[in-house]
Amino acid sequence: MNKGTGRAMVLAAIFPAALIFVAFLGAGCAGMKQSHPLLPVAEYEKMIVGRLDADYVGTDNCVAKCHKHDKITSDFKRSVHGEQIKPETGLPLVNCESCHGPGSLAIAKIEENKKLHGEEGGKCDVSKLLDLKKLPPQAQSLICLKCHSAASTPALAHWHSSTHALNDLSCFSCHKLHEGPQQKVSHDQMAELCYGCHPDVKAQFSLFSHHPVREKKMGCFDCHDPHGSSQPKLLKGSTQRDLCTRCHMDKSGPFVYEHGDVTETCTNCHMPHGSVNRRLLSAAMPFLCIQCHNPGHRSVVNGDTSMKALFSNRCTDCHSAIHGSDTPDNRGYGTLRK
C-alpha cells in the first residue's frame, strides 16, 4: 500500500472523530447530541484513493483512454452488471468506478504520460484508483456489499458470520468479474473452485459410492450456501434432514413405525459426500446397525449358539424398510419390514 493510500485511510479513520471533538468544544453536550450523518460512500472512496480532489468521470471516459480494456468492456456490457447500467431498469447503476473508485486522476496521469512518452506511454496508472488487491478481504467484500447488501437480500444475510468470511475470503476469491461476461460461478466450474480449498472432499467424491457431483448431475451449491447459513457446514434448509428429503422425498415420512435416527439426522448412517460402502453408508452392514441395536439373532450349529449367521448377512435382507414403515410385523410391534 503506497504512502498516499495509507495517509488517506488514516484520515478516513480520524476525520469523523475530529469533527465530533470540535463540535463538543464548540457546543458542549448539546453539540454532542446533534446528528452527524455519514458522508456518501463516494467521498470515502476519494479518501482511500488518496486525493480528495479525485472525481468520477464515467465509464466511457475511462475506457476511451485505455484500449487494452476493450475486451473487459465488451464482457462487462454483456454481463448482468452491464444490464444494470441503464437508469430505466430501476436497478443499481454499475460502471467501472463503482468498484475502482473515481477515475479522473488516472485519466490525467494517462494524458501526462502521453505527452512525455507518446502513445506508448499512455498506460492506465492503477495507483490512482482503489488498489483492490491490497485491500483486506473484509474491505474487498464491502466494495460489492455497498450494492448487494440491498440488491441480494436475503441471500447475503449470513455472509459476515459465515465460515468463508471469518477465514478471510472475499467476494473476489470466487467471483472473477474480468474473466468473461459470466459473473457467477458456472455449474461446471463450481466443484473445481471448491476443491481448491477442500481437497479432502474431492477425494471423497472419488470413492465407490458418492453423490453424482463428479458426473456433473449435482453441484456443491445444491446442498451448501457459500454466502452463509444458519445451519452448520453452510447447509441449506432449516435442518439437515430437511435438506436431504428435498431429493429423497420417499424417506421423509411420516411413518407409523419410525426409525429413531431418521428423525434426527441422516448422517447418523450416511456419509454426505462419498463412502467405500454402498448407498453412502458410514459402515458396512451389519456392523452399522449393531452400533445401536443389540445383536439378538443367533443360530444353533451342532448344538452351539453362534453369531456367524448374523455377520454373514445384511440386516436389510429382512428389515427392508429401514427409514420407516406403516406395516407391523406378525406380532404387531413393527420392525421396519415391508
Short mmCIF file of C-alpha atoms in Angstrom, two decimals:
data_model
loop_
_atom_site.label_atom_id
_atom_site.label_comp_id
_atom_site.label_asym_id
_atom_site.label_seq_id
_atom_site.Cartn_x
_atom_site.Cartn_y
_atom_site.Cartn_z
CA MET A 1 0.00 0.00 0.00
CA ASN A 2 1.53 3.35 -1.03
CA LYS A 3 2.06 6.22 1.40
CA GLY A 4 -0.76 8.29 -0.07
CA THR A 5 -3.26 5.48 0.37
CA GLY A 6 -2.05 4.86 3.92
CA ARG A 7 -2.40 8.52 4.88
CA ALA A 8 -5.86 8.64 3.34
CA MET A 9 -7.02 5.59 5.27
CA VAL A 10 -5.74 7.15 8.49
CA LEU A 11 -7.55 10.39 7.64
CA ALA A 12 -10.71 8.44 6.91
CA ALA A 13 -10.46 6.89 10.36
CA ILE A 14 -9.70 10.04 12.37
CA PHE A 15 -11.67 12.63 10.42
CA PRO A 16 -15.13 11.78 11.86
CA ALA A 17 -13.66 11.65 15.39
CA ALA A 18 -12.05 15.08 14.90
CA LEU A 19 -15.36 16.57 13.78
CA ILE A 20 -17.13 15.25 16.86
CA PHE A 21 -14.35 16.61 19.13
CA VAL A 22 -14.60 20.09 17.56
CA ALA A 23 -18.38 20.00 17.89
CA PHE A 24 -18.01 19.11 21.57
CA LEU A 25 -15.66 22.04 22.22
CA GLY A 26 -17.93 24.47 20.43
CA ALA A 27 -21.30 23.41 21.75
CA GLY A 28 -20.66 21.10 24.71
CA CYS A 29 -23.18 18.35 25.37
CA ALA A 30 -25.74 19.94 23.07
CA GLY A 31 -23.32 19.62 20.17
CA MET A 32 -22.65 16.01 21.01
CA LYS A 33 -26.35 15.22 20.84
CA GLN A 34 -26.72 16.62 17.34
CA SER A 35 -26.79 14.13 14.47
CA HIS A 36 -23.67 13.85 12.32
CA PRO A 37 -24.66 11.83 9.24
CA LEU A 38 -22.07 9.79 7.40
CA LEU A 39 -20.69 11.14 4.16
CA PRO A 40 -21.75 9.46 0.91
CA VAL A 41 -19.70 6.36 0.08
CA ALA A 42 -18.15 8.19 -2.87
CA GLU A 43 -16.46 10.66 -0.51
CA TYR A 44 -14.79 7.88 1.48
CA GLU A 45 -13.61 6.28 -1.76
CA LYS A 46 -11.87 9.55 -2.62
CA MET A 47 -10.10 9.42 0.74
CA ILE A 48 -8.88 5.86 0.14
CA VAL A 49 -7.62 6.80 -3.33
CA GLY A 50 -5.51 9.37 -1.52
CA ARG A 51 -6.77 12.59 -3.07
CA LEU A 52 -9.97 14.36 -2.11
CA ASP A 53 -9.94 16.17 -5.45
CA ALA A 54 -10.47 12.90 -7.37
CA ASP A 55 -13.73 12.90 -9.28
CA TYR A 56 -16.00 10.48 -11.13
CA VAL A 57 -15.86 10.74 -14.92
CA GLY A 58 -17.95 7.80 -16.19
CA THR A 59 -17.18 4.50 -17.89
CA ASP A 60 -16.92 5.92 -21.42
CA ASN A 61 -14.14 8.32 -20.42
CA CYS A 62 -12.28 5.55 -18.57
CA VAL A 63 -12.35 3.09 -21.47
CA ALA A 64 -11.64 5.63 -24.23
CA LYS A 65 -8.21 6.32 -22.76
CA CYS A 66 -7.04 2.70 -22.49
CA HIS A 67 -7.56 0.26 -25.40
CA LYS A 68 -6.25 -2.78 -23.55
CA HIS A 69 -9.52 -2.74 -21.61
CA ASP A 70 -11.62 -3.23 -24.76
CA LYS A 71 -12.30 -6.93 -24.03
CA ILE A 72 -13.10 -6.19 -20.39
CA THR A 73 -15.56 -3.55 -21.55
CA SER A 74 -17.20 -5.94 -24.01
CA ASP A 75 -17.55 -8.61 -21.32
CA PHE A 76 -18.95 -6.05 -18.90
CA LYS A 77 -21.63 -4.87 -21.32
CA ARG A 78 -22.81 -8.46 -21.81
CA SER A 79 -22.82 -9.22 -18.08
CA VAL A 80 -25.60 -8.84 -15.52
CA HIS A 81 -23.77 -5.77 -14.21
CA GLY A 82 -23.78 -4.18 -17.67
CA GLU A 83 -27.53 -4.65 -17.90
CA GLN A 84 -27.93 -2.54 -14.78
CA ILE A 85 -26.16 0.50 -16.20
CA LYS A 86 -29.37 1.89 -17.73
CA PRO A 87 -31.44 4.06 -15.34
CA GLU A 88 -34.73 2.82 -16.83
CA THR A 89 -34.12 -0.67 -15.42
CA GLY A 90 -34.64 0.67 -11.89
CA LEU A 91 -31.64 -1.37 -10.71
CA PRO A 92 -28.46 -0.02 -9.06
CA LEU A 93 -26.25 1.73 -11.60
CA VAL A 94 -22.96 -0.13 -12.08
CA ASN A 95 -19.90 1.02 -14.01
CA CYS A 96 -16.09 0.89 -13.75
CA GLU A 97 -15.94 3.47 -10.99
CA SER A 98 -18.50 1.61 -8.87
CA CYS A 99 -15.69 -0.79 -7.94
CA HIS A 100 -12.47 1.03 -8.83
CA GLY A 101 -13.30 4.44 -7.37
CA PRO A 102 -13.07 7.89 -9.02
CA GLY A 103 -11.07 7.82 -12.26
CA SER A 104 -10.24 11.46 -13.01
CA LEU A 105 -6.70 11.26 -11.58
CA ALA A 106 -5.92 8.07 -13.52
CA ILE A 107 -7.03 9.71 -16.78
CA ALA A 108 -5.00 12.83 -16.03
CA LYS A 109 -1.94 10.62 -15.49
CA ILE A 110 -2.50 8.92 -18.85
CA GLU A 111 -2.57 12.29 -20.62
CA GLU A 112 0.60 13.34 -18.81
CA ASN A 113 2.42 10.16 -19.81
CA LYS A 114 1.36 10.52 -23.43
CA LYS A 115 2.90 13.99 -23.56
CA LEU A 116 6.16 12.65 -22.17
CA HIS A 117 6.42 9.27 -23.94
CA GLY A 118 3.95 9.39 -26.83
CA GLU A 119 1.11 6.91 -27.36
CA GLU A 120 3.16 4.06 -25.89
CA GLY A 121 3.28 5.86 -22.57
CA GLY A 122 -0.48 6.15 -22.25
CA LYS A 123 -0.97 3.34 -19.77
CA CYS A 124 -3.51 3.37 -17.02
CA ASP A 125 -1.96 4.28 -13.68
CA VAL A 126 -3.86 1.96 -11.33
CA SER A 127 -2.21 3.60 -8.32
CA LYS A 128 -4.66 6.45 -8.83
CA LEU A 129 -7.59 4.06 -8.38
CA LEU A 130 -8.67 1.87 -5.45
CA ASP A 131 -5.94 -0.76 -5.05
CA LEU A 132 -8.40 -3.63 -4.64
CA LYS A 133 -5.79 -6.38 -4.40
CA LYS A 134 -4.09 -4.73 -1.44
CA LEU A 135 -7.27 -4.06 0.49
CA PRO A 136 -8.03 -6.55 3.30
CA PRO A 137 -10.64 -9.19 2.40
CA GLN A 138 -13.33 -7.51 4.50
CA ALA A 139 -12.82 -4.22 2.63
CA GLN A 140 -12.88 -6.01 -0.72
CA SER A 141 -16.25 -7.51 0.14
CA LEU A 142 -17.57 -4.10 1.19
CA ILE A 143 -16.97 -2.88 -2.38
CA CYS A 144 -19.59 -5.43 -3.51
CA LEU A 145 -21.83 -5.19 -0.47
CA LYS A 146 -22.46 -1.46 -0.88
CA CYS A 147 -24.85 -2.55 -3.67
CA HIS A 148 -25.52 -6.19 -2.88
CA SER A 149 -26.42 -5.73 0.77
CA ALA A 150 -29.73 -4.40 -0.55
CA ALA A 151 -29.93 -5.98 -4.02
CA SER A 152 -29.18 -9.52 -2.78
CA THR A 153 -31.22 -9.68 0.42
CA PRO A 154 -31.71 -12.21 1.97
CA ALA A 155 -29.04 -14.20 0.11
CA LEU A 156 -26.21 -12.37 1.91
CA ALA A 157 -27.87 -12.08 5.32
CA HIS A 158 -25.43 -14.56 6.87
CA TRP A 159 -22.27 -13.51 4.99
CA HIS A 160 -20.44 -11.64 7.78
CA SER A 161 -20.79 -14.57 10.21
CA SER A 162 -20.12 -17.28 7.62
CA THR A 163 -17.08 -19.53 7.82
CA HIS A 164 -15.86 -18.14 4.49
CA ALA A 165 -15.86 -14.51 5.67
CA LEU A 166 -14.32 -15.45 9.02
CA ASN A 167 -11.48 -17.22 7.20
CA ASP A 168 -10.55 -14.08 5.24
CA LEU A 169 -12.23 -14.90 1.95
CA SER A 170 -13.77 -12.08 -0.02
CA CYS A 171 -16.20 -11.93 -2.93
CA PHE A 172 -13.19 -11.73 -5.27
CA SER A 173 -11.95 -15.13 -4.04
CA CYS A 174 -14.70 -16.84 -6.05
CA HIS A 175 -16.15 -14.25 -8.43
CA LYS A 176 -13.67 -13.36 -11.21
CA LEU A 177 -15.51 -10.45 -12.77
CA HIS A 178 -12.99 -9.70 -15.55
CA GLU A 179 -12.61 -13.24 -16.91
CA GLY A 180 -15.78 -13.10 -19.01
CA PRO A 181 -19.39 -11.93 -19.05
CA GLN A 182 -20.45 -14.68 -16.63
CA GLN A 183 -20.31 -13.03 -13.20
CA LYS A 184 -21.41 -16.09 -11.25
CA VAL A 185 -19.54 -19.36 -10.97
CA SER A 186 -20.87 -21.75 -13.63
CA HIS A 187 -22.20 -25.20 -12.71
CA ASP A 188 -19.27 -26.88 -14.49
CA GLN A 189 -16.64 -24.79 -12.68
CA MET A 190 -18.32 -24.97 -9.29
CA ALA A 191 -16.78 -28.18 -7.95
CA GLU A 192 -13.23 -27.34 -9.07
CA LEU A 193 -13.50 -23.94 -7.40
CA CYS A 194 -14.49 -25.54 -4.08
CA TYR A 195 -11.83 -28.26 -4.36
CA GLY A 196 -9.16 -25.55 -4.26
CA CYS A 197 -9.82 -25.21 -0.51
CA HIS A 198 -11.49 -28.59 0.14
CA PRO A 199 -9.24 -31.30 -1.41
CA ASP A 200 -10.48 -33.85 1.14
CA VAL A 201 -13.99 -33.53 -0.27
CA LYS A 202 -12.67 -34.11 -3.79
CA ALA A 203 -11.16 -37.39 -2.59
CA GLN A 204 -14.48 -38.44 -1.03
CA PHE A 205 -16.30 -37.90 -4.32
CA SER A 206 -13.88 -40.37 -5.92
CA LEU A 207 -14.96 -43.22 -3.64
CA PHE A 208 -17.09 -46.16 -4.80
CA SER A 209 -20.39 -44.71 -3.58
CA HIS A 210 -20.80 -40.96 -3.96
CA HIS A 211 -23.24 -38.20 -4.80
CA PRO A 212 -23.06 -37.52 -8.57
CA VAL A 213 -21.03 -34.30 -8.36
CA ARG A 214 -18.23 -35.84 -10.42
CA GLU A 215 -20.77 -36.70 -13.12
CA LYS A 216 -21.99 -33.05 -13.19
CA LYS A 217 -25.51 -34.08 -12.13
CA MET A 218 -25.14 -32.13 -8.89
CA GLY A 219 -23.10 -29.20 -7.65
CA CYS A 220 -21.74 -28.18 -4.27
CA PHE A 221 -24.23 -25.30 -4.15
CA ASP A 222 -27.18 -27.72 -4.32
CA CYS A 223 -26.53 -28.52 -0.66
CA HIS A 224 -24.29 -25.70 0.60
CA ASP A 225 -24.81 -21.94 0.56
CA PRO A 226 -21.36 -20.34 0.07
CA HIS A 227 -22.62 -16.96 1.30
CA GLY A 228 -23.55 -18.24 4.76
CA SER A 229 -26.25 -20.22 6.50
CA SER A 230 -27.87 -20.65 9.88
CA GLN A 231 -27.02 -24.37 9.65
CA PRO A 232 -23.59 -25.95 10.28
CA LYS A 233 -21.33 -26.59 7.29
CA LEU A 234 -23.14 -23.83 5.34
CA LEU A 235 -26.01 -26.24 4.67
CA LYS A 236 -29.21 -25.06 3.05
CA GLY A 237 -32.62 -25.77 4.53
CA SER A 238 -33.97 -25.39 8.04
CA THR A 239 -32.43 -28.69 9.20
CA GLN A 240 -30.03 -31.25 7.80
CA ARG A 241 -32.87 -33.75 7.37
CA ASP A 242 -34.97 -31.13 5.58
CA LEU A 243 -32.14 -30.68 3.07
CA CYS A 244 -31.80 -34.40 2.29
CA THR A 245 -35.52 -35.02 1.89
CA ARG A 246 -35.74 -32.38 -0.82
CA CYS A 247 -34.36 -35.06 -3.14
CA HIS A 248 -35.12 -38.21 -1.12
CA MET A 249 -38.79 -37.47 -0.55
CA ASP A 250 -39.76 -41.14 -0.09
CA LYS A 251 -37.62 -41.17 3.08
CA SER A 252 -39.32 -38.18 4.67
CA GLY A 253 -42.37 -39.94 6.15
CA PRO A 254 -44.21 -39.55 8.41
CA PHE A 255 -44.33 -43.27 9.24
CA VAL A 256 -46.29 -45.18 11.86
CA TYR A 257 -43.15 -47.10 12.77
CA GLU A 258 -40.24 -44.67 12.52
CA HIS A 259 -36.54 -45.38 12.67
CA GLY A 260 -35.37 -43.14 15.51
CA ASP A 261 -32.22 -41.97 13.75
CA VAL A 262 -34.18 -40.81 10.73
CA THR A 263 -35.99 -38.21 12.82
CA GLU A 264 -32.62 -36.73 13.84
CA THR A 265 -30.03 -36.55 11.08
CA CYS A 266 -29.28 -38.68 8.02
CA THR A 267 -25.54 -38.53 8.73
CA ASN A 268 -26.01 -40.93 11.65
CA CYS A 269 -25.84 -43.64 8.99
CA HIS A 270 -24.75 -41.97 5.73
CA MET A 271 -21.64 -40.11 4.61
CA PRO A 272 -22.71 -36.97 2.74
CA HIS A 273 -20.01 -36.88 0.04
CA GLY A 274 -18.79 -40.42 -0.55
CA SER A 275 -18.14 -43.78 1.09
CA VAL A 276 -16.46 -47.12 0.42
CA ASN A 277 -19.76 -48.77 1.38
CA ARG A 278 -22.87 -48.99 -0.77
CA ARG A 279 -25.55 -46.29 -0.51
CA LEU A 280 -23.13 -43.88 1.15
CA LEU A 281 -23.26 -45.87 4.41
CA SER A 282 -20.70 -44.87 7.02
CA ALA A 283 -20.03 -48.56 7.84
CA ALA A 284 -20.90 -51.90 6.27
CA MET A 285 -23.89 -53.89 7.47
CA PRO A 286 -24.49 -55.49 9.89
CA PHE A 287 -21.77 -53.57 11.75
CA LEU A 288 -23.50 -50.24 11.13
CA CYS A 289 -26.74 -51.48 12.71
CA ILE A 290 -25.25 -53.25 15.73
CA GLN A 291 -23.65 -49.99 16.87
CA CYS A 292 -27.14 -49.14 18.17
CA HIS A 293 -29.03 -52.45 18.12
CA ASN A 294 -28.05 -55.32 20.41
CA PRO A 295 -27.46 -58.30 18.10
CA GLY A 296 -30.24 -60.66 19.15
CA HIS A 297 -30.08 -63.07 16.19
CA ARG A 298 -28.23 -66.28 16.89
CA SER A 299 -28.06 -69.60 15.10
CA VAL A 300 -27.52 -73.03 16.57
CA VAL A 301 -24.96 -75.17 14.73
CA ASN A 302 -24.26 -78.67 16.11
CA GLY A 303 -25.68 -77.65 19.44
CA ASP A 304 -23.55 -74.49 19.73
CA THR A 305 -25.02 -70.98 19.68
CA SER A 306 -23.19 -68.89 17.07
CA MET A 307 -23.21 -65.30 15.78
CA LYS A 308 -21.73 -66.35 12.44
CA ALA A 309 -25.03 -66.21 10.58
CA LEU A 310 -25.60 -62.62 11.68
CA PHE A 311 -22.25 -61.36 10.41
CA SER A 312 -22.60 -63.08 7.05
CA ASN A 313 -25.92 -61.41 6.22
CA ARG A 314 -27.26 -57.89 5.82
CA CYS A 315 -29.94 -56.55 8.14
CA THR A 316 -31.82 -55.19 5.13
CA ASP A 317 -32.35 -58.71 3.78
CA CYS A 318 -35.22 -58.83 6.28
CA HIS A 319 -35.61 -55.25 7.54
CA SER A 320 -36.01 -53.60 4.15
CA ALA A 321 -37.98 -50.50 5.18
CA ILE A 322 -35.13 -49.12 7.26
CA HIS A 323 -36.25 -45.49 7.12
CA GLY A 324 -39.74 -46.24 8.40
CA SER A 325 -42.79 -48.36 7.75
CA ASP A 326 -46.55 -48.32 8.13
CA THR A 327 -46.75 -52.13 8.22
CA PRO A 328 -46.41 -54.03 11.53
CA ASP A 329 -44.79 -57.46 11.85
CA ASN A 330 -46.82 -60.55 12.78
CA ARG A 331 -46.53 -59.64 16.47
CA GLY A 332 -47.73 -56.07 15.94
CA TYR A 333 -44.51 -54.37 17.02
CA GLY A 334 -43.40 -53.02 13.67
CA THR A 335 -39.79 -53.84 12.86
CA LEU A 336 -39.41 -51.76 9.71
CA ARG A 337 -40.33 -54.60 7.37
CA LYS A 338 -42.30 -54.27 4.18
#
